[in-house]
């Protein structure tokens, strides 16, 4: 009895070659995906660094024609807007997340979860239009508060879903142990479950802050922008993103350069937050 | 004796101490539920608010708002077709470019890459998704648009200039620039969700096909077949992002309300007309028309996102 030797047919080679080609294309697309990232970072750092100096952080914007100046008011404005948005959005988002995780096995919760995901796909400019109708029209003028409302609408879905996911990761035995000790359920949730998931929840908060700090469209006709110092919620307020928009469109080279510097600050801020999230999530319960 | 056996004592005690009977638990449950209700009603509130604000325009123009091609604030005549056209075309260009690349990346991340490579690459793609759209726009104005003007557009008009989509002067700002920048922006979304979808296909599928002698690529094709609806969902999520993207597009599309078949010509999208003209809108009918466009955008993205979520959920949930 002899064993017939394996003679590869042409189909064998065909599928080998087809396979190798397609796999090569997959590798290629992975490389191609990195290209725009590298290009954007390269240009922003390259052009931003040379115009980034102390003045940028502590000076006010100068009128057209005068060189120099900074964006101190815009940096503070962004902080005020993010803080206002967080003050409204975080409690709503976190408590909704807790509800969905702890009491979320009914039709209402499924529907709420679904609509939260849908809400996260609503364009940011639409949030701006809504905040305009809800806040700017009744107040009769643009204000930081309106910008905060728009940003809150945008951050709620992210916070809700990450809070829910992080709480769900807490092992069930923790709840059982607490309940067995006679602790009421709400205390178990707040003091055992939420505390265990705390780092994960912080992650969600940081990610949503990173998202709203970079928003421009919802601020255009809510917070409007302001070239002067203001921290009042009642007044229009400047922000880094709106400044980048105005300065990028402007026909003055000095302003264009400052736009790059502001973009660099923004990218550092947001990438820094993402990196912080990476570090924070290296704990036991939030590993992906 | 009131209690016949131990079991009934336990069940009685459980009733007494069950969450239903603890006031704190009841308060806690309904407080959190109210917040969930707030989130739910937020969507309704948004739709209602925009419907109310756009009523003058809806009543005046009716359905012709969707088919009208004139956008003339001076004559108070508003038709949204050029913007709808611009939004759909720029999103379509974005998907045509981004979809094959994203699927390639997703396959690479879920099937080919060693964990050592997969994690950093996933992180880089997350970073790409996190770059604010204003920074994309800035980069678009000063880097992408000049490059398109001097390299891409002359190349296409020289070699494929007989096609109507490559007619016209190489201006840089226009539909092509908008489509390209959108493709970069939707790529990380489609890629990362497709990766999750591919990963949720059971390992036994891979083992079975490889065990039958399939090549790696043949096995991947089977997995892609299983993940089809999930990848479609991921694509729709990308589409939703492309439709609603505002700043980057506004900065590179040229902002002219015309319907042109050439990709080189400037266009205008629904989101960018709102961003550009809202603060300049003086008459109430002008604002009302812009809000009606926002309402249209809202409805479009809600429908797209609902379909997308249903598709993605159907894949990633059933295999859990």
Coordinates of C-alpha atoms in Angstrom, one line a residue:
Chain A
X1 CA 0.0 0.0 0.0
X2 CA 1.4 3.3 -1.0
X3 CA 0.4 6.8 -0.1
X4 CA -0.2 9.1 -3.0
X5 CA 2.0 12.1 -2.7
X6 CA 0.3 15.5 -2.4
X7 CA 0.3 17.2 -5.8
X8 CA -0.9 20.7 -5.4
X9 CA -3.5 21.6 -8.0
X10 CA -3.8 25.0 -9.6
X11 CA -6.8 25.8 -7.3
X12 CA -4.5 25.3 -4.4
X13 CA -2.1 27.9 -5.7
X14 CA -5.0 30.2 -6.6
X15 CA -6.4 30.2 -3.2
X16 CA -3.0 30.6 -1.6
X17 CA -2.2 33.6 -3.8
X18 CA -5.7 35.1 -3.3
X19 CA -5.3 34.7 0.5
X20 CA -1.9 36.2 0.6
X21 CA -3.1 39.2 -1.5
X22 CA -6.1 39.9 0.7
X23 CA -4.1 39.6 3.9
X24 CA -1.5 42.0 2.5
X25 CA -4.3 44.4 1.7
X26 CA -5.4 44.1 5.4
X27 CA -1.9 44.9 6.6
X28 CA -1.8 47.8 4.2
X29 CA -5.0 49.3 5.4
X30 CA -3.8 49.1 9.0
X31 CA -0.7 51.1 7.9
X32 CA -2.8 53.5 5.9
X33 CA -5.0 54.2 8.9
X34 CA -2.1 55.6 10.8
X35 CA -1.0 58.0 8.0
X36 CA -3.6 60.7 8.6
X37 CA -3.1 60.4 12.4
X38 CA 0.6 61.0 12.0
X39 CA 0.1 63.8 9.5
X40 CA -2.4 65.6 11.7
X41 CA -0.2 65.3 14.8
X42 CA 2.9 66.2 12.8
X43 CA 1.5 69.4 11.3
X44 CA -0.2 70.5 14.5
X45 CA 2.9 70.0 16.6
X46 CA 5.2 71.4 14.0
X47 CA 3.2 74.6 13.4
X48 CA 1.8 74.9 16.9
X49 CA 5.0 74.6 18.9
X50 CA 6.7 77.6 17.4
X51 CA 3.8 79.9 18.3
X52 CA 3.2 78.4 21.7
X53 CA 4.7 80.6 24.4
X54 CA 3.8 81.9 27.8
X55 CA 2.0 84.9 26.3
X56 CA -0.5 82.5 24.7
X57 CA -1.6 81.3 28.1
X58 CA -1.6 84.6 30.0
X59 CA -2.3 87.4 27.4
X60 CA -5.6 88.5 26.0
X61 CA -6.3 88.5 22.2
X62 CA -4.9 91.6 20.6
X63 CA -6.8 93.7 18.0
X64 CA -6.2 93.0 14.3
X65 CA -2.8 94.2 13.2
X66 CA -1.1 94.2 16.6
X67 CA 1.2 91.2 16.8
X68 CA 1.3 88.9 19.8
X69 CA -1.4 88.4 22.3
X70 CA -2.8 85.1 23.6
X71 CA -5.9 83.3 24.4
X72 CA -6.1 83.4 28.2
X73 CA -9.8 84.3 28.1
X74 CA -10.5 81.4 25.7
X75 CA -8.7 78.9 27.9
X76 CA -10.7 80.0 30.9
X77 CA -13.9 80.1 28.7
X78 CA -13.4 76.5 27.7
X79 CA -13.0 75.5 31.4
X80 CA -16.1 77.4 32.4
X81 CA -18.1 75.8 29.6
X82 CA -16.9 72.3 30.4
X83 CA -17.6 72.9 34.1
X84 CA -21.1 74.1 33.3
X85 CA -21.8 71.2 31.0
X86 CA -20.5 68.7 33.5
X87 CA -22.5 70.2 36.4
X88 CA -25.7 69.6 34.4
X89 CA -24.7 66.5 32.5
X90 CA -22.8 64.4 35.0
X91 CA -25.5 63.9 37.7
X92 CA -28.1 63.0 35.0
X93 CA -25.7 60.7 33.2
X94 CA -24.3 58.9 36.3
X95 CA -27.7 58.4 38.0
X96 CA -29.2 57.1 34.7
X97 CA -26.3 54.8 34.4
X98 CA -26.8 53.5 37.9
X99 CA -30.5 52.9 37.1
X100 CA -29.8 51.0 33.9
X101 CA -27.2 48.8 35.6
X102 CA -29.0 48.0 38.8
X103 CA -32.7 48.0 37.8
X104 CA -32.2 47.6 34.1
X105 CA -33.9 44.3 33.3
X106 CA -37.3 45.7 32.1
X107 CA -38.7 47.0 28.9
X108 CA -38.5 50.6 30.0
X109 CA -34.8 50.2 30.7
X110 CA -34.1 48.5 27.4
X111 CA -35.8 51.3 25.6
X112 CA -33.9 54.0 27.6
X113 CA -30.6 52.2 26.9
X114 CA -31.5 52.1 23.2
X115 CA -32.5 55.8 23.1
X116 CA -29.3 56.8 25.0
X117 CA -27.2 55.1 22.3
X118 CA -29.3 56.9 19.6
X119 CA -28.9 60.2 21.4
X120 CA -25.1 59.7 21.2
X121 CA -25.4 59.8 17.5
X122 CA -27.3 63.2 17.4
X123 CA -25.0 65.7 15.6
X124 CA -23.5 68.3 17.9
X125 CA -24.8 71.2 15.8
X126 CA -28.3 70.0 16.6
X127 CA -27.6 70.2 20.3
X128 CA -26.6 73.8 19.7
X129 CA -29.9 74.5 17.9
X130 CA -31.8 73.0 20.8
X131 CA -29.9 74.9 23.4
X132 CA -30.5 78.1 21.3
X133 CA -34.2 77.5 21.5
X134 CA -34.2 76.4 25.1
X135 CA -31.9 79.0 26.6
X136 CA -30.9 81.8 24.2
X137 CA -34.4 82.7 23.0
X138 CA -35.9 83.0 26.5
X139 CA -32.8 84.9 27.8
X140 CA -32.8 87.0 24.6
X141 CA -29.0 86.9 24.4
X142 CA -26.2 84.5 23.9
X143 CA -24.6 83.2 27.1
X144 CA -22.1 80.7 28.5
X145 CA -25.1 79.0 30.2
X146 CA -26.6 78.1 26.8
X147 CA -23.2 76.7 25.7
X148 CA -23.1 74.6 28.9
X149 CA -26.6 73.2 28.2
X150 CA -25.6 72.2 24.7
X151 CA -22.5 70.5 26.0
X152 CA -24.5 68.7 28.7
X153 CA -26.8 67.2 26.0
X154 CA -23.7 65.9 24.3
X155 CA -22.0 64.4 27.3
X156 CA -25.0 62.6 28.9
X157 CA -25.1 59.5 26.6
X158 CA -21.3 58.8 27.0
X159 CA -21.5 59.2 30.8
X160 CA -24.6 57.1 31.1
X161 CA -23.4 54.1 29.0
X162 CA -19.9 54.0 30.5
X163 CA -21.3 54.2 34.1
X164 CA -23.7 51.4 33.3
X165 CA -21.0 49.2 31.8
X166 CA -18.5 49.8 34.6
X167 CA -21.1 49.0 37.3
X168 CA -22.1 45.8 35.5
X169 CA -18.5 44.7 35.7
X170 CA -18.6 44.6 39.5
X171 CA -18.9 40.9 40.5
X172 CA -22.3 39.8 41.8
X173 CA -20.8 38.3 44.9
X174 CA -20.0 41.8 46.2
X175 CA -23.7 42.7 46.2
X176 CA -24.7 39.4 47.7
X177 CA -22.1 39.8 50.5
X178 CA -23.4 43.3 51.4
X179 CA -27.0 42.2 51.2
X180 CA -26.3 39.2 53.4
X181 CA -24.9 41.6 56.0
X182 CA -28.3 43.3 56.0
X183 CA -27.3 46.4 54.3
X184 CA -30.2 47.9 52.3
X185 CA -29.9 47.7 48.6
X186 CA -29.5 51.4 48.0
X187 CA -26.6 51.5 50.4
X188 CA -25.1 48.5 48.8
X189 CA -25.3 50.2 45.4
X190 CA -23.9 53.5 46.5
X191 CA -21.2 52.3 49.0
X192 CA -20.1 49.0 47.6
X193 CA -20.9 48.7 44.0
X194 CA -20.4 52.3 42.9
X195 CA -17.3 52.6 45.0
X196 CA -15.8 49.5 43.4
X197 CA -16.6 50.8 39.9
X198 CA -15.4 54.2 40.8
X199 CA -12.3 54.2 38.6
X200 CA -14.3 53.0 35.6
X201 CA -16.9 55.7 36.2
X202 CA -14.1 58.3 36.3
X203 CA -12.9 57.0 33.0
X204 CA -16.3 57.6 31.4
X205 CA -16.3 61.1 32.9
X206 CA -12.9 62.0 31.6
X207 CA -13.8 60.6 28.1
X208 CA -16.9 62.7 28.0
X209 CA -15.0 65.8 29.1
X210 CA -12.5 65.2 26.4
X211 CA -15.3 65.0 23.9
X212 CA -17.1 68.2 24.9
X213 CA -13.8 70.2 25.4
X214 CA -13.2 69.8 21.6
X215 CA -16.7 70.7 20.5
X216 CA -17.2 73.8 18.4
X217 CA -20.4 73.6 16.4
X218 CA -22.8 73.7 19.5
X219 CA -21.0 76.8 20.8
X220 CA -21.2 78.9 17.7
X221 CA -24.7 80.3 18.4
X222 CA -25.0 79.6 22.2
X223 CA -21.8 80.7 23.9
X224 CA -21.0 82.7 20.7
X225 CA -17.5 83.7 21.6
X226 CA -16.0 86.7 23.3
X227 CA -12.7 88.5 22.8
X228 CA -12.8 90.0 26.3
X229 CA -12.4 88.5 29.7
X230 CA -15.6 87.0 31.0
X231 CA -16.4 84.2 33.4
X232 CA -20.1 85.1 33.8
X233 CA -22.6 82.4 32.9
X234 CA -24.9 85.2 31.8
X235 CA -22.6 86.6 29.1
X236 CA -21.2 85.3 25.8
X237 CA -17.9 83.6 26.5
X238 CA -14.9 82.7 24.3
X239 CA -13.6 79.2 23.9
X240 CA -10.5 77.6 22.4
X241 CA -12.4 75.8 19.6
X242 CA -14.4 78.9 18.5
X243 CA -11.2 80.9 18.5
X244 CA -9.5 78.3 16.3
X245 CA -12.5 78.5 13.9
X246 CA -12.4 82.3 13.7
X247 CA -8.6 82.5 13.5
X248 CA -8.3 79.8 10.8
X249 CA -10.7 81.6 8.5
X250 CA -9.1 85.0 9.1
X251 CA -6.8 86.3 6.4
X252 CA -4.0 87.2 8.9
X253 CA -1.0 84.9 9.1
X254 CA -0.5 85.8 12.8
X255 CA -4.0 84.7 13.6
X256 CA -3.6 81.5 11.6
X257 CA -0.5 80.7 13.5
X258 CA -2.3 81.2 16.8
X259 CA -5.0 78.9 15.6
X260 CA -2.4 76.2 15.2
X261 CA -1.1 76.9 18.7
X262 CA -4.6 76.6 20.1
X263 CA -5.1 73.4 18.2
X264 CA -2.0 72.0 19.8
X265 CA -3.1 72.9 23.3
X266 CA -6.5 71.2 22.5
X267 CA -4.9 68.1 21.2
X268 CA -2.5 67.8 24.1
X269 CA -5.4 68.3 26.5
X270 CA -7.6 65.6 24.8
X271 CA -4.8 63.1 24.2
X272 CA -3.6 63.7 27.7
X273 CA -7.1 62.8 29.0
X274 CA -7.2 59.6 26.8
X275 CA -3.8 58.6 28.2
X276 CA -4.9 59.3 31.7
X277 CA -7.9 57.0 31.0
X278 CA -5.5 54.3 29.9
X279 CA -3.6 54.5 33.1
X280 CA -6.7 54.7 35.3
X281 CA -8.3 51.7 33.7
X282 CA -5.4 49.4 34.5
X283 CA -7.2 48.2 37.6
X284 CA -8.8 44.9 38.4
X285 CA -12.4 45.4 37.4
X286 CA -12.2 47.6 34.4
X287 CA -9.8 45.7 32.3
X288 CA -11.1 45.4 28.7
Chain B
X1 CA -48.5 28.4 65.8
X2 CA -48.4 31.0 63.2
X3 CA -45.5 29.5 61.3
X4 CA -45.8 25.9 60.3
X5 CA -42.1 25.4 59.4
X6 CA -38.9 27.2 59.0
X7 CA -39.4 27.9 55.4
X8 CA -42.4 30.0 55.8
X9 CA -40.6 32.0 58.5
X10 CA -37.8 32.7 56.0
X11 CA -40.2 33.7 53.3
X12 CA -42.0 36.0 55.7
X13 CA -38.8 37.6 56.8
X14 CA -37.8 38.0 53.2
X15 CA -41.0 39.8 52.4
X16 CA -40.5 42.1 55.3
X17 CA -36.9 43.0 54.4
X18 CA -37.2 42.7 50.7
X19 CA -36.3 45.8 48.7
X20 CA -39.9 46.6 48.1
X21 CA -40.4 47.2 51.8
X22 CA -37.4 49.3 52.4
X23 CA -38.2 53.0 52.0
X24 CA -34.7 53.9 51.1
X25 CA -34.6 51.4 48.3
X26 CA -37.9 52.6 46.9
X27 CA -36.8 56.2 47.0
X28 CA -33.4 55.2 45.4
X29 CA -35.0 53.2 42.7
X30 CA -37.5 55.8 41.6
X31 CA -35.0 58.7 41.9
X32 CA -32.6 57.0 39.5
X33 CA -35.6 56.1 37.3
X34 CA -36.6 59.8 37.1
X35 CA -33.2 60.6 35.7
X36 CA -33.5 57.8 33.1
X37 CA -36.8 59.4 32.2
X38 CA -35.1 62.8 31.8
X39 CA -32.7 61.3 29.4
X40 CA -35.5 59.6 27.5
X41 CA -37.6 62.7 27.3
X42 CA -34.6 64.7 26.2
X43 CA -34.9 63.3 22.7
X44 CA -38.6 64.1 22.6
X45 CA -37.9 67.6 24.0
X46 CA -35.3 68.2 21.3
X47 CA -37.6 67.1 18.5
X48 CA -40.5 69.1 19.9
X49 CA -38.4 72.2 20.5
X50 CA -37.1 72.2 16.9
X51 CA -40.5 71.5 15.5
X52 CA -42.0 74.4 17.3
X53 CA -39.3 76.8 16.3
X54 CA -39.4 75.7 12.6
X55 CA -43.2 75.9 12.4
X56 CA -43.3 79.1 10.4
X57 CA -41.0 77.6 7.8
X58 CA -42.9 74.3 7.7
X59 CA -46.2 76.0 7.3
X60 CA -45.0 78.3 4.6
X61 CA -43.0 76.0 2.4
X62 CA -44.4 72.5 3.2
X63 CA -42.9 69.7 1.3
X64 CA -41.4 72.0 -1.3
X65 CA -38.8 72.9 1.3
X66 CA -37.2 69.5 0.6
X67 CA -37.3 69.9 -3.2
X68 CA -36.6 73.6 -3.6
X69 CA -33.2 74.5 -5.0
X70 CA -33.3 78.2 -4.3
X71 CA -31.8 79.5 -1.0
X72 CA -32.3 83.2 -1.1
X73 CA -32.6 85.0 2.3
X74 CA -33.2 88.3 0.6
X75 CA -36.3 87.1 -1.3
X76 CA -37.2 85.0 1.8
X77 CA -37.3 81.9 -0.4
X78 CA -35.8 78.7 1.1
X79 CA -35.3 75.3 -0.4
X80 CA -33.0 72.8 1.2
X81 CA -32.2 70.4 -1.7
X82 CA -28.7 71.7 -2.3
X83 CA -27.8 71.0 1.3
X84 CA -29.4 67.6 1.4
X85 CA -27.6 66.8 -1.8
X86 CA -24.3 68.1 -0.4
X87 CA -24.7 66.1 2.8
X88 CA -25.6 62.8 1.0
X89 CA -22.8 63.2 -1.6
X90 CA -20.0 64.1 0.8
X91 CA -21.1 61.2 3.2
X92 CA -21.2 58.8 0.2
X93 CA -17.7 59.8 -0.8
X94 CA -16.5 59.3 2.8
X95 CA -18.0 55.8 3.0
X96 CA -16.7 54.7 -0.4
X97 CA -13.2 55.6 0.8
X98 CA -13.4 54.6 4.4
X99 CA -15.4 51.3 4.3
X100 CA -12.8 49.0 2.6
X101 CA -10.0 50.5 4.7
X102 CA -12.0 50.1 7.9
X103 CA -12.9 46.5 7.2
X104 CA -9.2 45.8 6.4
X105 CA -8.2 47.4 9.7
X106 CA -10.9 45.5 11.6
X107 CA -9.7 42.2 10.1
X108 CA -6.2 43.1 10.9
X109 CA -7.0 43.9 14.5
X110 CA -9.3 41.0 15.2
X111 CA -7.8 38.2 13.1
X112 CA -4.2 38.9 12.2
X113 CA -2.4 41.2 14.6
X114 CA -0.5 39.8 17.6
X115 CA -1.8 41.3 20.9
X116 CA 1.5 43.2 21.2
X117 CA 0.5 45.1 18.1
X118 CA -3.2 45.1 18.4
X119 CA -3.4 47.1 21.6
X120 CA -1.3 50.1 20.6
X121 CA -2.9 50.2 17.1
X122 CA -6.4 50.2 18.8
X123 CA -5.2 53.0 21.0
X124 CA -4.0 55.0 18.0
X125 CA -7.4 54.5 16.3
X126 CA -9.1 55.7 19.4
X127 CA -6.9 58.8 19.3
X128 CA -7.9 59.4 15.7
X129 CA -11.5 59.3 16.8
X130 CA -10.8 61.7 19.6
X131 CA -9.3 64.5 17.6
X132 CA -11.8 67.4 17.7
X133 CA -13.4 68.1 14.3
X134 CA -12.1 71.7 14.5
X135 CA -8.6 70.4 14.4
X136 CA -9.4 68.3 11.3
X137 CA -10.8 71.4 9.8
X138 CA -7.7 73.5 10.5
X139 CA -5.6 70.7 9.0
X140 CA -8.0 70.5 6.1
X141 CA -7.7 74.2 5.2
X142 CA -3.9 74.5 5.5
X143 CA -2.7 71.0 4.5
X144 CA -5.3 68.9 2.7
X145 CA -6.9 71.5 0.5
X146 CA -3.6 72.8 -1.0
X147 CA -2.6 69.2 -1.6
X148 CA -5.8 68.4 -3.3
X149 CA -5.5 71.6 -5.4
X150 CA -1.9 70.9 -6.6
X151 CA -1.8 67.2 -6.8
X152 CA -5.1 65.2 -6.6
X153 CA -7.4 67.4 -8.8
X154 CA -4.8 68.0 -11.6
X155 CA -4.1 64.2 -11.6
X156 CA -7.8 63.3 -12.0
X157 CA -8.6 65.9 -14.6
X158 CA -5.6 64.9 -16.7
X159 CA -6.4 61.2 -16.6
X160 CA -10.1 60.9 -16.0
X161 CA -11.2 64.4 -17.0
X162 CA -13.7 63.1 -19.5
X163 CA -15.9 62.0 -16.6
X164 CA -18.4 64.6 -15.5
X165 CA -17.5 64.1 -11.8
X166 CA -14.0 65.4 -12.6
X167 CA -14.9 68.5 -14.5
X168 CA -14.1 72.0 -13.6
X169 CA -11.2 74.0 -12.2
X170 CA -9.0 72.5 -9.5
X171 CA -10.1 74.8 -6.7
X172 CA -9.2 72.7 -3.7
X173 CA -12.2 73.6 -1.6
X174 CA -15.1 71.5 -2.6
X175 CA -17.0 68.2 -2.4
X176 CA -13.8 66.1 -2.8
X177 CA -12.1 67.8 0.1
X178 CA -15.1 67.4 2.3
X179 CA -15.5 63.7 1.3
X180 CA -11.8 63.0 2.0
X181 CA -11.8 64.6 5.4
X182 CA -15.0 62.9 6.4
X183 CA -13.5 59.6 5.4
X184 CA -10.7 60.1 7.8
X185 CA -13.2 61.0 10.5
X186 CA -15.5 58.0 10.1
X187 CA -12.8 55.5 9.6
X188 CA -12.0 55.0 13.3
X189 CA -15.7 54.5 14.1
X190 CA -16.4 51.9 11.5
X191 CA -13.1 50.2 12.1
X192 CA -13.4 49.9 15.9
X193 CA -17.1 48.7 15.9
X194 CA -16.4 46.2 13.0
X195 CA -13.5 44.9 15.1
X196 CA -15.8 44.3 18.1
X197 CA -18.3 42.6 15.8
X198 CA -15.7 40.3 14.3
X199 CA -14.3 39.5 17.7
X200 CA -17.8 38.4 18.8
X201 CA -17.9 35.7 16.2
X202 CA -17.4 32.4 18.1
X203 CA -13.8 31.0 18.0
X204 CA -15.2 27.6 16.9
X205 CA -16.1 29.1 13.5
X206 CA -12.4 29.9 12.9
X207 CA -11.3 26.5 14.2
X208 CA -13.9 24.6 12.1
X209 CA -13.0 26.3 8.8
X210 CA -9.2 26.1 9.4
X211 CA -9.7 22.5 10.4
X212 CA -11.3 21.7 7.1
X213 CA -8.3 23.0 5.3
X214 CA -9.4 26.5 4.5
X215 CA -6.7 29.1 4.1
X216 CA -6.6 32.0 6.6
X217 CA -8.4 34.3 4.1
X218 CA -11.1 31.7 3.3
X219 CA -11.8 31.4 7.0
X220 CA -11.9 35.2 7.4
X221 CA -14.4 35.3 4.5
X222 CA -16.7 32.9 6.5
X223 CA -16.4 35.1 9.6
X224 CA -17.2 38.2 7.5
X225 CA -20.3 36.5 6.3
X226 CA -21.4 35.9 10.0
X227 CA -20.5 39.5 10.9
X228 CA -22.3 41.0 7.9
X229 CA -25.1 42.7 9.6
X230 CA -22.9 44.0 12.4
X231 CA -20.5 45.5 9.9
X232 CA -23.5 47.1 8.1
X233 CA -24.5 48.6 11.5
X234 CA -21.0 49.9 12.0
X235 CA -21.2 51.5 8.5
X236 CA -24.5 53.1 9.3
X237 CA -23.0 54.5 12.5
X238 CA -20.2 56.0 10.4
X239 CA -22.8 57.4 8.0
X240 CA -24.6 59.0 11.0
X241 CA -21.4 60.7 12.0
X242 CA -20.6 61.8 8.5
X243 CA -24.1 63.3 8.0
X244 CA -23.9 65.3 11.2
X245 CA -20.3 66.4 11.0
X246 CA -20.1 70.2 10.9
X247 CA -16.9 72.0 11.5
X248 CA -14.4 70.1 9.4
X249 CA -16.8 70.0 6.5
X250 CA -17.7 73.7 6.8
X251 CA -14.1 74.7 6.6
X252 CA -13.3 72.8 3.4
X253 CA -16.4 72.3 1.3
X254 CA -16.5 75.8 -0.1
X255 CA -20.0 76.7 1.1
X256 CA -22.0 77.4 -2.0
X257 CA -25.6 76.2 -2.3
X258 CA -25.4 74.6 -5.8
X259 CA -26.0 71.1 -7.1
X260 CA -23.1 70.1 -9.2
X261 CA -22.1 66.7 -10.5
X262 CA -18.4 67.6 -10.4
X263 CA -16.5 66.6 -7.2
X264 CA -14.2 69.6 -7.7
X265 CA -17.0 72.1 -7.3
X266 CA -17.9 73.7 -4.0
X267 CA -21.0 72.5 -2.2
X268 CA -22.8 73.0 1.1
X269 CA -24.1 70.6 3.6
X270 CA -27.1 70.8 6.0
X271 CA -24.8 71.0 9.1
X272 CA -22.5 73.6 7.6
X273 CA -25.3 75.9 6.5
X274 CA -26.6 76.0 10.0
X275 CA -23.1 76.6 11.4
X276 CA -22.4 79.4 8.9
X277 CA -25.6 81.3 8.7
X278 CA -27.3 80.9 12.0
X279 CA -25.7 83.9 13.7
X280 CA -26.1 86.0 10.6
X281 CA -29.8 85.1 10.1
X282 CA -31.7 88.3 10.8
X283 CA -35.3 87.6 9.9
X284 CA -37.4 85.1 11.9
X285 CA -38.2 83.1 8.7
X286 CA -34.5 82.7 8.0
X287 CA -33.9 81.3 11.5
X288 CA -37.0 79.1 11.2
X289 CA -35.8 77.7 7.9
X290 CA -32.3 76.9 9.4
X291 CA -34.0 75.2 12.4
X292 CA -36.1 73.2 10.0
X293 CA -32.8 72.0 8.4
X294 CA -31.6 71.1 11.9
X295 CA -34.8 69.1 12.5
X296 CA -34.3 67.3 9.2
X297 CA -30.8 66.5 10.2
X298 CA -32.0 65.3 13.6
X299 CA -34.6 63.0 12.1
X300 CA -32.1 61.6 9.5
X301 CA -29.5 60.8 12.1
X302 CA -32.0 59.3 14.5
X303 CA -33.3 56.9 11.9
X304 CA -29.8 56.0 10.7
X305 CA -28.6 55.4 14.3
X306 CA -31.6 53.4 15.3
X307 CA -31.0 51.0 12.3
X308 CA -27.3 50.9 13.1
X309 CA -27.8 50.1 16.8
X310 CA -30.4 47.4 16.1
X311 CA -27.9 45.7 13.6
X312 CA -24.9 46.0 15.9
X313 CA -26.9 44.8 19.0
X314 CA -28.3 41.8 17.1
X315 CA -24.7 40.6 16.4
X316 CA -22.8 41.4 19.6
X317 CA -25.6 40.5 22.0
X318 CA -26.7 37.2 20.7
X319 CA -23.3 35.6 20.9
X320 CA -22.6 36.7 24.5

